Amino acid sequence: MTTEIRHAATVLLVRDGDPGLEVYLLRRTKGMPFAGGMTAYPGGGVDERDADTEIGWAGPSPAEWAAAFGCDERLARELVCAAVRETFEEAGVLLAGPAEGAVVPDVSGDDWEAQRQALLSRDLSLTELLAGRGLVLRSDLLRPFAHWITPPMESRRYDTKFFAAALPAGQEARDVSGEADEAAWLAPAAALAEHHAGDRPMLPPTSHTLSQLGRFADVAGVLAGSPPDPLEPIMPGFEQTSDGRFAVLPNGDKVPLVAPRKQ
């Protein structure tokens, strides 16, 4: 039986910290059906209402995003909307503003939290949230970063577009997802060091995109240099050797697989 591939969007939320570039990472709770115990970025599957054409929009159009990701315009709209929605749902950060060039500065109040919860329960759509507050989605705050597809042997398959975005001024990322037992800002090199030591398991797309982020010194570099490589879909294979199990990328690079430790 063929496993259905679900479209998803993931956001590498970055900021300039004391040690340099930092990225916001969540460690998914171990009981989750997909990637439990793994460190990941905010993100998730496309929702049917992410295709709403009535949403207020500023920045590159869905057609321009479709050209960037090599997909149709409807899917491009869904992916950008999912990226913005999931970042608000899982990190409490909203990539929106009253007009192009402006960003809402604070979304941490009780009224915002009630609407975030309504988004999670699907009682409120992103279009309705933005319209009710006179806001538009700021697609210009996002950059295309990577494209990964889960290989056929997996029981859950995702076609995931990775975006990069800077933490908007005045906003703070918060551990509000309910799907994570840890949230932290880390330098890409520090996160990868913990991963290679076996202390921070993550799937190959996460570790590989972290290594790509490590090429940049600051947020400005990430935004100017995205995507860091030609934006082509990556569907890894797997290889077991005496040194361990690896994901093998189309260019032959091998990414070590690190599983969560048993309690």
Short mmCIF file of N, CA and C in Angstrom, two decimals, residues 8-9 11 22 48 74 77 118 130 133 157 177 196 205 237 252:
data_model
loop_
_atom_site.label_atom_id
_atom_site.label_comp_id
_atom_site.label_asym_id
_atom_site.label_seq_id
_atom_site.Cartn_x
_atom_site.Cartn_y
_atom_site.Cartn_z
N ALA A 8 3.90 19.90 4.15
CA ALA A 8 4.16 20.54 5.44
C ALA A 8 5.11 21.71 5.25
N ALA A 9 5.11 22.59 6.26
CA ALA A 9 6.00 23.76 6.26
C ALA A 9 6.71 23.84 7.60
N VAL A 11 9.75 26.26 9.84
CA VAL A 11 10.38 27.58 9.86
C VAL A 11 11.62 27.58 10.75
N GLU A 22 21.62 32.52 16.28
CA GLU A 22 20.91 31.49 17.05
C GLU A 22 19.62 31.11 16.33
N GLU A 48 -6.43 22.70 5.32
CA GLU A 48 -7.21 23.06 4.13
C GLU A 48 -7.51 24.56 4.06
N ARG A 74 -1.57 27.35 -5.77
CA ARG A 74 -2.40 27.02 -4.62
C ARG A 74 -1.55 26.43 -3.50
N ARG A 77 0.61 29.03 -1.79
CA ARG A 77 -0.16 29.82 -0.82
C ARG A 77 -0.34 29.03 0.48
N ALA A 118 -7.50 29.25 19.65
CA ALA A 118 -8.57 29.04 18.68
C ALA A 118 -8.02 28.57 17.34
N LEU A 130 -6.20 37.51 11.15
CA LEU A 130 -5.56 38.69 10.59
C LEU A 130 -6.59 39.76 10.22
N ARG A 133 -7.96 41.84 13.06
CA ARG A 133 -7.02 42.79 13.66
C ARG A 133 -6.44 43.78 12.65
N ARG A 157 4.85 9.98 5.76
CA ARG A 157 5.65 10.67 4.75
C ARG A 157 5.22 12.13 4.63
N SER A 177 3.75 25.34 22.44
CA SER A 177 3.21 24.38 21.48
C SER A 177 2.41 23.26 22.13
N HIS A 196 25.76 15.31 17.81
CA HIS A 196 26.82 14.34 17.53
C HIS A 196 27.27 13.60 18.79
N PRO A 205 16.85 15.98 8.14
CA PRO A 205 16.59 17.33 7.62
C PRO A 205 16.97 18.42 8.62
N GLY A 237 18.27 8.20 1.17
CA GLY A 237 18.24 6.76 1.36
C GLY A 237 18.87 6.45 2.70
N GLY A 252 25.54 12.01 -2.22
CA GLY A 252 26.44 11.04 -1.62
C GLY A 252 26.85 11.34 -0.19
#
